[in-house]
CSV table of C-alpha atoms in Angstrom, one decimal:
chain,number,residue,atom,x,y,z
A,1,MET,CA,-85.7,-17.6,-37.9
A,2,GLY,CA,-86.0,-20.7,-35.7
A,3,GLN,CA,-84.6,-21.1,-32.2
A,4,LEU,CA,-81.5,-23.0,-33.3
A,5,GLN,CA,-80.7,-20.6,-36.1
A,6,GLU,CA,-81.1,-17.7,-33.7
A,7,ARG,CA,-78.9,-19.3,-31.2
A,8,TYR,CA,-76.0,-20.2,-33.5
A,9,LYS,CA,-76.1,-17.3,-36.0
A,10,ASN,CA,-73.3,-15.6,-34.1
A,11,TYR,CA,-71.0,-18.6,-33.8
A,12,ARG,CA,-68.2,-17.3,-36.0
A,13,GLU,CA,-65.1,-18.4,-34.2
A,14,PRO,CA,-63.9,-20.7,-37.1
A,15,GLN,CA,-64.6,-17.9,-39.6
A,16,LYS,CA,-62.2,-15.6,-37.7
A,17,PHE,CA,-59.3,-18.0,-38.4
A,18,MET,CA,-60.6,-18.6,-42.0
A,19,GLU,CA,-60.4,-14.9,-42.6
A,20,ALA,CA,-56.9,-14.7,-41.2
A,21,GLY,CA,-55.9,-17.5,-43.6
A,22,VAL,CA,-54.8,-19.9,-40.9
A,23,TYR,CA,-57.8,-22.3,-40.5
A,24,PRO,CA,-56.2,-25.7,-40.2
A,25,TYR,CA,-59.1,-28.2,-40.3
A,26,PHE,CA,-60.8,-30.5,-42.9
A,27,ARG,CA,-58.0,-30.4,-45.5
A,28,ALA,CA,-58.8,-33.0,-48.2
A,29,ILE,CA,-56.2,-35.7,-48.8
A,30,THR,CA,-56.2,-37.0,-52.4
A,31,SER,CA,-53.9,-39.9,-52.0
A,32,LYS,CA,-53.3,-43.0,-49.8
A,33,GLN,CA,-52.3,-42.3,-46.3
A,34,GLY,CA,-48.5,-42.6,-45.8
A,35,THR,CA,-45.5,-40.7,-44.7
A,36,GLU,CA,-46.1,-38.3,-47.6
A,37,VAL,CA,-49.6,-37.4,-49.0
A,38,GLU,CA,-51.2,-35.3,-51.7
A,39,MET,CA,-53.2,-32.5,-50.2
A,40,GLU,CA,-54.5,-29.3,-51.8
A,41,GLY,CA,-52.5,-29.8,-54.9
A,42,HIS,CA,-49.1,-30.5,-53.4
A,43,LYS,CA,-47.2,-33.1,-51.5
A,44,VAL,CA,-46.6,-32.8,-47.7
A,45,LEU,CA,-44.8,-34.8,-45.1
A,46,MET,CA,-47.4,-36.4,-42.9
A,47,PHE,CA,-46.6,-35.9,-39.2
A,48,GLY,CA,-50.2,-35.7,-38.1
A,49,SER,CA,-51.3,-39.3,-38.4
A,50,ASN,CA,-52.0,-41.9,-35.7
A,51,ALA,CA,-51.0,-44.8,-38.1
A,52,TYR,CA,-48.0,-45.7,-35.9
A,53,THR,CA,-47.3,-49.0,-37.7
A,54,GLY,CA,-47.5,-47.3,-41.1
A,55,LEU,CA,-49.9,-49.9,-42.4
A,56,THR,CA,-52.7,-47.8,-43.8
A,57,GLY,CA,-51.5,-48.2,-47.4
A,58,ASP,CA,-50.2,-51.7,-47.2
A,59,GLN,CA,-51.4,-53.8,-50.1
A,60,ARG,CA,-51.9,-56.9,-48.0
A,61,ILE,CA,-54.5,-55.1,-45.9
A,62,ILE,CA,-56.2,-53.6,-49.0
A,63,ASP,CA,-56.4,-57.0,-50.5
A,64,ALA,CA,-57.9,-58.5,-47.3
A,65,ALA,CA,-60.5,-55.8,-47.2
A,66,LYS,CA,-61.3,-56.4,-50.9
A,67,ALA,CA,-61.7,-60.1,-50.3
A,68,ALA,CA,-64.1,-59.5,-47.4
A,69,LEU,CA,-66.1,-57.1,-49.5
A,70,ASP,CA,-66.5,-59.7,-52.2
A,71,ARG,CA,-67.4,-62.5,-49.8
A,72,TYR,CA,-69.7,-60.6,-47.3
A,73,GLY,CA,-70.8,-57.5,-49.2
A,74,SER,CA,-70.5,-53.9,-48.1
A,75,GLY,CA,-72.2,-54.0,-44.8
A,76,CYS,CA,-74.1,-56.1,-42.2
A,77,ALA,CA,-77.4,-54.2,-42.2
A,78,GLY,CA,-77.8,-54.7,-38.5
A,79,SER,CA,-76.3,-54.8,-35.0
A,80,ARG,CA,-74.1,-57.5,-33.6
A,81,PHE,CA,-76.9,-58.3,-31.3
A,82,LEU,CA,-79.3,-59.4,-34.1
A,83,ASN,CA,-78.3,-60.1,-37.7
A,84,GLY,CA,-74.9,-58.3,-37.9
A,85,THR,CA,-72.5,-60.9,-36.5
A,86,LEU,CA,-70.1,-62.4,-39.0
A,87,ASP,CA,-67.6,-65.2,-38.4
A,88,LEU,CA,-65.1,-62.6,-39.3
A,89,HIS,CA,-66.1,-60.5,-36.2
A,90,VAL,CA,-65.9,-63.6,-34.0
A,91,GLN,CA,-62.4,-64.6,-35.3
A,92,LEU,CA,-61.0,-61.1,-34.7
A,93,GLU,CA,-62.5,-61.0,-31.2
A,94,GLN,CA,-60.8,-64.3,-30.3
A,95,GLU,CA,-57.5,-63.2,-31.7
A,96,LEU,CA,-57.6,-59.9,-29.9
A,97,ALA,CA,-58.5,-61.5,-26.6
A,98,GLU,CA,-55.5,-63.8,-26.9
A,99,PHE,CA,-53.3,-60.9,-28.0
A,100,GLU,CA,-54.3,-58.8,-25.0
A,101,GLY,CA,-54.1,-61.7,-22.5
A,102,LYS,CA,-57.8,-61.6,-21.6
A,103,ASP,CA,-60.6,-64.1,-21.6
A,104,GLU,CA,-62.8,-62.5,-24.1
A,105,CYS,CA,-63.2,-59.4,-26.3
A,106,LEU,CA,-66.0,-57.4,-28.0
A,107,CYS,CA,-65.5,-55.4,-31.2
A,108,PHE,CA,-67.3,-52.1,-31.8
A,109,SER,CA,-67.7,-49.9,-34.8
A,110,THR,CA,-65.6,-47.1,-33.5
A,111,GLY,CA,-63.2,-46.6,-30.6
A,112,PHE,CA,-65.3,-43.7,-29.3
A,113,THR,CA,-68.3,-45.9,-28.9
A,114,VAL,CA,-66.3,-48.4,-26.8
A,115,ASN,CA,-65.5,-45.9,-24.1
A,116,ALA,CA,-68.8,-44.1,-24.3
A,117,GLY,CA,-70.7,-47.4,-24.0
A,118,VAL,CA,-68.6,-49.5,-21.7
A,119,ILE,CA,-68.0,-46.8,-19.0
A,120,SER,CA,-71.6,-45.7,-19.0
A,121,VAL,CA,-72.8,-49.3,-18.2
A,122,VAL,CA,-70.2,-51.0,-16.1
A,123,VAL,CA,-70.7,-48.5,-13.2
A,124,GLY,CA,-74.0,-47.1,-12.1
A,125,ARG,CA,-75.8,-45.6,-9.1
A,126,GLY,CA,-73.9,-46.0,-5.9
A,127,ASP,CA,-70.6,-46.6,-7.8
A,128,TYR,CA,-67.7,-44.2,-8.6
A,129,VAL,CA,-65.8,-43.5,-11.8
A,130,ILE,CA,-62.5,-41.7,-11.4
A,131,CYS,CA,-60.6,-40.4,-14.4
A,132,ASP,CA,-57.3,-38.5,-15.1
A,133,ASP,CA,-58.2,-35.0,-16.1
A,134,ARG,CA,-56.5,-35.4,-19.4
A,135,ASP,CA,-58.3,-38.5,-20.4
A,136,HIS,CA,-59.7,-38.7,-24.0
A,137,ALA,CA,-63.0,-37.1,-24.8
A,138,SER,CA,-64.6,-40.5,-25.3
A,139,ILE,CA,-63.8,-41.4,-21.7
A,140,VAL,CA,-65.2,-38.1,-20.5
A,141,ASP,CA,-68.4,-38.7,-22.4
A,142,GLY,CA,-68.7,-42.3,-21.1
A,143,ARG,CA,-68.3,-41.0,-17.6
A,144,ARG,CA,-71.0,-38.3,-18.2
A,145,LEU,CA,-73.4,-41.0,-19.4
A,146,SER,CA,-73.0,-43.1,-16.3
A,147,PHE,CA,-75.2,-42.8,-13.3
A,148,ALA,CA,-72.1,-43.3,-11.1
A,149,ARG,CA,-70.6,-40.4,-9.2
A,150,GLN,CA,-68.0,-38.8,-11.4
A,151,LEU,CA,-64.5,-37.8,-10.0
A,152,HIS,CA,-61.2,-36.8,-11.6
A,153,TYR,CA,-57.7,-36.3,-10.4
A,154,LYS,CA,-54.9,-34.0,-11.6
A,155,HIS,CA,-53.0,-35.4,-14.6
A,156,ASN,CA,-50.7,-38.3,-13.5
A,157,ASP,CA,-50.8,-37.0,-9.9
A,158,MET,CA,-51.0,-40.1,-7.8
A,159,GLU,CA,-51.1,-38.2,-4.5
A,160,ASP,CA,-54.3,-36.4,-5.7
A,161,LEU,CA,-55.8,-39.7,-6.8
A,162,GLU,CA,-55.1,-41.3,-3.4
A,163,ASN,CA,-56.6,-38.3,-1.6
A,164,ILE,CA,-59.8,-38.9,-3.6
A,165,LEU,CA,-59.8,-42.7,-3.0
A,166,LYS,CA,-59.3,-42.2,0.8
A,167,THR,CA,-62.7,-40.5,0.9
A,168,LEU,CA,-64.7,-43.3,-0.9
A,169,PRO,CA,-66.3,-46.3,0.7
A,170,TYR,CA,-64.0,-49.3,0.6
A,171,GLU,CA,-66.7,-51.8,-0.5
A,172,ALA,CA,-68.2,-49.5,-3.2
A,173,VAL,CA,-67.5,-50.3,-6.8
A,174,LYS,CA,-64.8,-47.8,-7.9
A,175,LEU,CA,-63.5,-47.8,-11.5
A,176,ILE,CA,-60.4,-45.9,-12.4
A,177,VAL,CA,-60.2,-45.1,-16.1
A,178,VAL,CA,-57.0,-43.9,-17.7
A,179,ASP,CA,-55.3,-43.4,-21.1
A,180,GLY,CA,-52.3,-45.7,-21.4
A,181,VAL,CA,-50.6,-43.1,-23.6
A,182,PHE,CA,-52.1,-39.6,-23.5
A,183,SER,CA,-52.9,-38.6,-27.0
A,184,MET,CA,-51.9,-35.0,-27.0
A,185,GLU,CA,-48.9,-34.9,-24.6
A,186,GLY,CA,-47.5,-38.3,-25.5
A,187,ASP,CA,-46.7,-39.3,-21.9
A,188,LEU,CA,-47.7,-42.6,-20.2
A,189,CYS,CA,-50.0,-43.2,-17.3
A,190,LYS,CA,-48.3,-44.3,-14.1
A,191,LEU,CA,-49.6,-47.8,-14.3
A,192,PRO,CA,-47.5,-49.4,-11.5
A,193,GLU,CA,-48.7,-46.8,-9.1
A,194,LEU,CA,-52.2,-47.1,-10.3
A,195,VAL,CA,-52.2,-50.8,-9.7
A,196,GLU,CA,-50.8,-50.2,-6.1
A,197,LEU,CA,-53.7,-47.8,-5.4
A,198,LYS,CA,-56.2,-50.2,-7.0
A,199,HIS,CA,-55.3,-52.9,-4.5
A,200,LYS,CA,-54.9,-50.5,-1.5
A,201,TYR,CA,-58.4,-49.0,-2.0
A,202,ASN,CA,-60.3,-52.0,-3.6
A,203,CYS,CA,-60.8,-50.5,-7.0
A,204,SER,CA,-61.1,-51.7,-10.6
A,205,LEU,CA,-59.0,-50.4,-13.4
A,206,MET,CA,-59.6,-49.8,-17.1
A,207,VAL,CA,-56.8,-48.7,-19.5
A,208,ASP,CA,-57.4,-47.1,-22.9
A,209,GLU,CA,-54.7,-48.5,-25.2
A,210,ALA,CA,-55.7,-46.5,-28.3
A,211,HIS,CA,-52.2,-45.0,-28.6
A,212,GLY,CA,-50.3,-47.8,-26.9
A,213,LEU,CA,-51.4,-50.6,-29.2
A,214,GLY,CA,-48.7,-51.2,-31.9
A,215,VAL,CA,-46.3,-49.0,-30.0
A,216,PHE,CA,-45.4,-50.5,-26.6
A,217,GLY,CA,-45.1,-54.0,-25.3
A,218,ARG,CA,-44.4,-57.4,-26.8
A,219,GLU,CA,-45.4,-57.3,-30.5
A,220,GLY,CA,-47.1,-54.0,-29.8
A,221,ARG,CA,-49.6,-55.3,-27.1
A,222,GLY,CA,-49.6,-51.9,-25.4
A,223,VAL,CA,-48.7,-50.2,-22.2
A,224,CYS,CA,-50.2,-52.8,-19.9
A,225,ASP,CA,-47.8,-55.4,-21.4
A,226,HIS,CA,-45.0,-52.9,-21.4
A,227,PHE,CA,-45.2,-52.6,-17.6
A,228,GLY,CA,-45.9,-56.4,-17.2
A,229,LEU,CA,-49.2,-55.6,-15.5
A,230,THR,CA,-51.8,-57.0,-18.0
A,231,ASP,CA,-53.3,-59.3,-15.3
A,232,GLU,CA,-53.7,-56.4,-12.9
A,233,VAL,CA,-55.9,-54.4,-15.4
A,234,ASP,CA,-59.5,-55.4,-15.4
A,235,LEU,CA,-60.5,-53.9,-18.8
A,236,ILE,CA,-58.3,-53.1,-21.8
A,237,MET,CA,-59.7,-50.9,-24.5
A,238,GLY,CA,-58.1,-50.4,-28.0
A,239,THR,CA,-58.9,-49.0,-31.4
A,240,PHE,CA,-58.4,-50.1,-35.0
A,241,SER,CA,-58.0,-46.6,-36.5
A,242,LYS,CA,-54.4,-46.2,-35.5
A,243,SER,CA,-51.9,-49.0,-35.6
A,244,LEU,CA,-54.5,-51.5,-37.0
A,245,ALA,CA,-55.1,-49.4,-40.2
A,246,SER,CA,-58.9,-49.5,-40.1
A,247,ILE,CA,-61.8,-48.2,-38.1
A,248,GLY,CA,-63.4,-49.7,-35.0
A,249,GLY,CA,-62.5,-50.6,-31.4
A,250,PHE,CA,-62.6,-53.3,-28.8
A,251,ILE,CA,-62.9,-54.0,-25.1
A,252,ALA,CA,-61.1,-57.0,-23.6
A,253,GLY,CA,-61.6,-58.4,-20.1
A,254,ASP,CA,-62.8,-61.4,-18.0
A,255,LYS,CA,-65.6,-63.6,-19.4
A,256,ASP,CA,-68.3,-62.5,-16.9
A,257,THR,CA,-67.8,-58.7,-17.5
A,258,ILE,CA,-67.7,-59.2,-21.2
A,259,ASN,CA,-70.9,-61.3,-21.0
A,260,TYR,CA,-72.6,-58.5,-19.2
A,261,LEU,CA,-71.4,-55.9,-21.7
A,262,ARG,CA,-72.4,-58.1,-24.6
A,263,HIS,CA,-76.0,-58.0,-23.5
A,264,THR,CA,-76.3,-54.5,-22.0
A,265,CYS,CA,-73.9,-52.1,-23.7
A,266,ARG,CA,-76.0,-49.7,-25.7
A,267,THR,CA,-73.4,-48.6,-28.1
A,268,TYR,CA,-72.7,-52.2,-28.9
A,269,ILE,CA,-76.2,-53.6,-29.2
A,270,PHE,CA,-77.8,-50.6,-30.8
A,271,SER,CA,-75.1,-49.8,-33.4
A,272,ALA,CA,-74.7,-51.4,-36.8
A,273,SER,CA,-71.8,-53.8,-36.7
A,274,ASN,CA,-68.4,-53.0,-38.2
A,275,THR,CA,-68.2,-53.5,-42.0
A,276,PRO,CA,-66.7,-56.7,-43.3
A,277,ALA,CA,-63.9,-54.7,-45.1
A,278,ALA,CA,-63.0,-52.8,-42.0
A,279,THR,CA,-63.0,-55.9,-39.8
A,280,ALA,CA,-60.8,-57.9,-42.3
A,281,ALA,CA,-58.4,-54.9,-42.6
A,282,ALA,CA,-58.0,-54.8,-38.8
A,283,ARG,CA,-57.4,-58.5,-38.6
A,284,GLU,CA,-54.8,-58.5,-41.3
A,285,ALA,CA,-53.0,-55.5,-39.7
A,286,LEU,CA,-52.9,-57.4,-36.4
A,287,HIS,CA,-51.3,-60.4,-38.2
A,288,ILE,CA,-48.7,-58.2,-40.0
A,289,MET,CA,-47.9,-56.3,-36.8
A,290,ARG,CA,-47.2,-59.6,-35.0
A,291,GLN,CA,-45.2,-61.1,-37.9
A,292,GLU,CA,-43.0,-58.1,-38.5
A,293,PRO,CA,-41.4,-56.9,-35.3
A,294,GLU,CA,-39.0,-54.8,-37.3
A,295,ARG,CA,-41.9,-52.3,-37.6
A,296,LEU,CA,-41.8,-51.6,-33.9
A,297,GLU,CA,-38.1,-51.3,-34.0
A,298,ASN,CA,-38.2,-48.9,-36.9
A,299,LEU,CA,-40.9,-46.8,-35.1
A,300,TRP,CA,-38.7,-46.4,-32.0
A,301,ASN,CA,-35.6,-45.7,-34.1
A,302,VAL,CA,-37.2,-42.7,-35.8
A,303,THR,CA,-39.0,-41.7,-32.5
A,304,ASN,CA,-35.7,-41.6,-30.6
A,305,TYR,CA,-34.1,-39.7,-33.4
A,306,ALA,CA,-36.9,-37.1,-33.5
A,307,LEU,CA,-36.9,-36.7,-29.7
A,308,LYS,CA,-33.1,-36.1,-29.8
A,309,ARG,CA,-33.3,-33.6,-32.6
A,310,PHE,CA,-36.2,-31.5,-31.2
A,311,ARG,CA,-34.4,-31.3,-27.9
A,312,GLU,CA,-31.2,-30.2,-29.6
A,313,GLU,CA,-33.1,-27.5,-31.5
A,314,GLY,CA,-34.5,-26.1,-28.2
A,315,PHE,CA,-38.2,-27.1,-28.5
A,316,GLU,CA,-40.3,-27.6,-25.4
A,317,ILE,CA,-41.6,-31.1,-25.7
A,318,GLY,CA,-42.8,-31.9,-22.2
A,319,GLU,CA,-42.8,-35.4,-20.7
A,320,THR,CA,-43.5,-37.4,-23.8
A,321,GLU,CA,-42.2,-41.0,-23.9
A,322,SER,CA,-43.8,-42.0,-27.2
A,323,PRO,CA,-44.0,-41.3,-30.9
A,324,ILE,CA,-46.4,-38.5,-30.0
A,325,ILE,CA,-44.2,-35.4,-29.7
A,326,PRO,CA,-45.9,-32.2,-28.4
A,327,LEU,CA,-44.2,-29.0,-29.6
A,328,TYR,CA,-45.5,-26.4,-27.1
A,329,VAL,CA,-46.5,-22.9,-28.4
A,330,HIS,CA,-48.5,-21.5,-25.5
A,331,ASP,CA,-50.6,-19.2,-27.7
A,332,ILE,CA,-53.7,-20.1,-29.7
A,333,ASP,CA,-53.2,-17.7,-32.6
A,334,LYS,CA,-49.5,-18.7,-33.0
A,335,THR,CA,-50.5,-22.3,-32.8
A,336,PHE,CA,-52.7,-21.9,-35.9
A,337,LEU,CA,-50.1,-19.7,-37.6
A,338,VAL,CA,-47.2,-22.2,-37.2
A,339,THR,CA,-49.5,-25.0,-38.4
A,340,LYS,CA,-50.3,-22.9,-41.6
A,341,LEU,CA,-46.6,-22.0,-42.1
A,342,ALA,CA,-45.6,-25.6,-41.7
A,343,PHE,CA,-48.1,-26.7,-44.3
A,344,ASP,CA,-46.8,-24.1,-46.7
A,345,ALA,CA,-43.4,-25.5,-46.1
A,346,GLY,CA,-44.5,-29.1,-46.9
A,347,VAL,CA,-45.0,-30.4,-43.3
A,348,PHE,CA,-48.4,-31.5,-42.0
A,349,ILE,CA,-48.9,-31.2,-38.2
A,350,ASN,CA,-51.9,-31.0,-36.0
A,351,PRO,CA,-52.8,-27.9,-33.8
A,352,VAL,CA,-54.0,-28.7,-30.3
A,353,ILE,CA,-56.1,-26.0,-28.6
A,354,PRO,CA,-58.8,-26.0,-26.0
A,355,PRO,CA,-60.7,-28.2,-25.1
A,356,ALA,CA,-58.0,-30.7,-26.1
A,357,CYS,CA,-55.6,-28.9,-23.7
A,358,ALA,CA,-55.6,-26.0,-21.3
A,359,PRO,CA,-55.5,-22.5,-22.9
A,360,GLN,CA,-52.0,-21.9,-21.7
A,361,ASP,CA,-50.7,-25.2,-23.0
A,362,THR,CA,-51.5,-25.0,-26.8
A,363,LEU,CA,-49.2,-27.0,-29.0
A,364,VAL,CA,-48.7,-28.6,-32.3
A,365,ARG,CA,-48.6,-32.4,-32.3
A,366,PHE,CA,-45.8,-34.2,-34.3
A,367,ALA,CA,-46.5,-37.9,-34.6
A,368,LEU,CA,-44.4,-40.7,-36.1
A,369,MET,CA,-44.9,-43.9,-38.1
A,370,ALA,CA,-42.8,-46.9,-38.5
A,371,THR,CA,-42.4,-46.1,-42.1
A,372,HIS,CA,-40.9,-42.6,-41.6
A,373,THR,CA,-37.2,-42.2,-42.3
A,374,GLU,CA,-34.6,-40.2,-40.4
A,375,GLU,CA,-34.2,-38.1,-43.5
A,376,GLN,CA,-38.0,-37.2,-43.5
A,377,VAL,CA,-37.8,-36.5,-39.7
A,378,GLU,CA,-34.8,-34.2,-40.3
A,379,ARG,CA,-36.7,-32.3,-43.0
A,380,GLY,CA,-39.6,-31.8,-40.6
A,381,VAL,CA,-37.4,-30.8,-37.7
A,382,GLN,CA,-35.5,-28.2,-39.7
A,383,ALA,CA,-38.7,-26.7,-41.3
A,384,LEU,CA,-40.4,-26.4,-37.9
A,385,ALA,CA,-37.2,-25.0,-36.1
A,386,LYS,CA,-37.1,-22.2,-38.7
A,387,ILE,CA,-40.7,-21.4,-38.2
A,388,PHE,CA,-40.6,-21.5,-34.4
A,389,ARG,CA,-37.6,-19.3,-34.4
A,390,GLU,CA,-39.1,-16.8,-36.7
A,391,GLN,CA,-42.2,-16.6,-34.5
A,392,GLY,CA,-40.1,-16.2,-31.3
A,393,ILE,CA,-41.3,-19.4,-29.8
A,394,ILE,CA,-37.8,-20.9,-29.5
A,395,LYS,CA,-34.4,-19.2,-29.5
């Protein structure tokens, strides 16, 4: 037996939950993404998706992707740096830059590679990168890849952040990186306070809008626009895999920083460029999102209804201010169990356990789309309330 086989032969944590019949991962969907999907032979309400605009099955987006496939082929066979740039990529970048109120934009093949690549290269030796301790894993990995000194502050604790900034050289490059909307808990970053600290301590600021795009701000521009602070944020990151119904990501900022990233960011220049179909799909989704403001209105109508109902039923939902609603369980085994029981009852939700949260803060994540109805939400709430009461999680 080889070294790796010897090391990992005893890794059986997933098998423990498989044997208990509550393993929740890698379930195969056999239909289009939507508010209801076919999965393992039966239909379930989908409350585990990040498709906040509800556009993943929209025929206009499917047609745009098909047209790009016919015109450009299935792939680009190279990186953006060399032979992989299409006029389609350039058009999307220009539109996203205008949408986010920045000079320029770069599109990547995934959102993860945006954070991993950008953070690792914009700060280096002698610099500092400071993150919220609940930032997304891609931010954490980007921080780890950087040669900058890595620091983090307690979640949304501006006093803790300021105590850190006080110790750092005023003239040093200091990049604060934060999620606009925290993907598990659903709460927002304290952007006004972050901007104040940015100016007080001579920092730069990067905001990850993965879960803010399509949800907050004018036409769904995100949390930076929601607070009216776009001009105060140096770099804005976003993804296509959520509200924009595709796969990929982008970074938007001033022309000089984007020029630097265009020529030095390893996950950009050494990754194959995003497929024509995925790029066209994201662009069409952006157009629809801007042209149909009723989607944002519908999303907030069902979100507010769900928040009200979960509170009425006695669920612990934390500080969420978004369509991401955490239903706290505070027990890993019970988190898996309620996920399984919900699936059996026709409701798909996502379990959240370490390392995505602290061991004492396990939860199931209930997420909403603009295409959900109040009737669907009510069915979900009632099914989950029954399960949580039976398990002694709520009264």
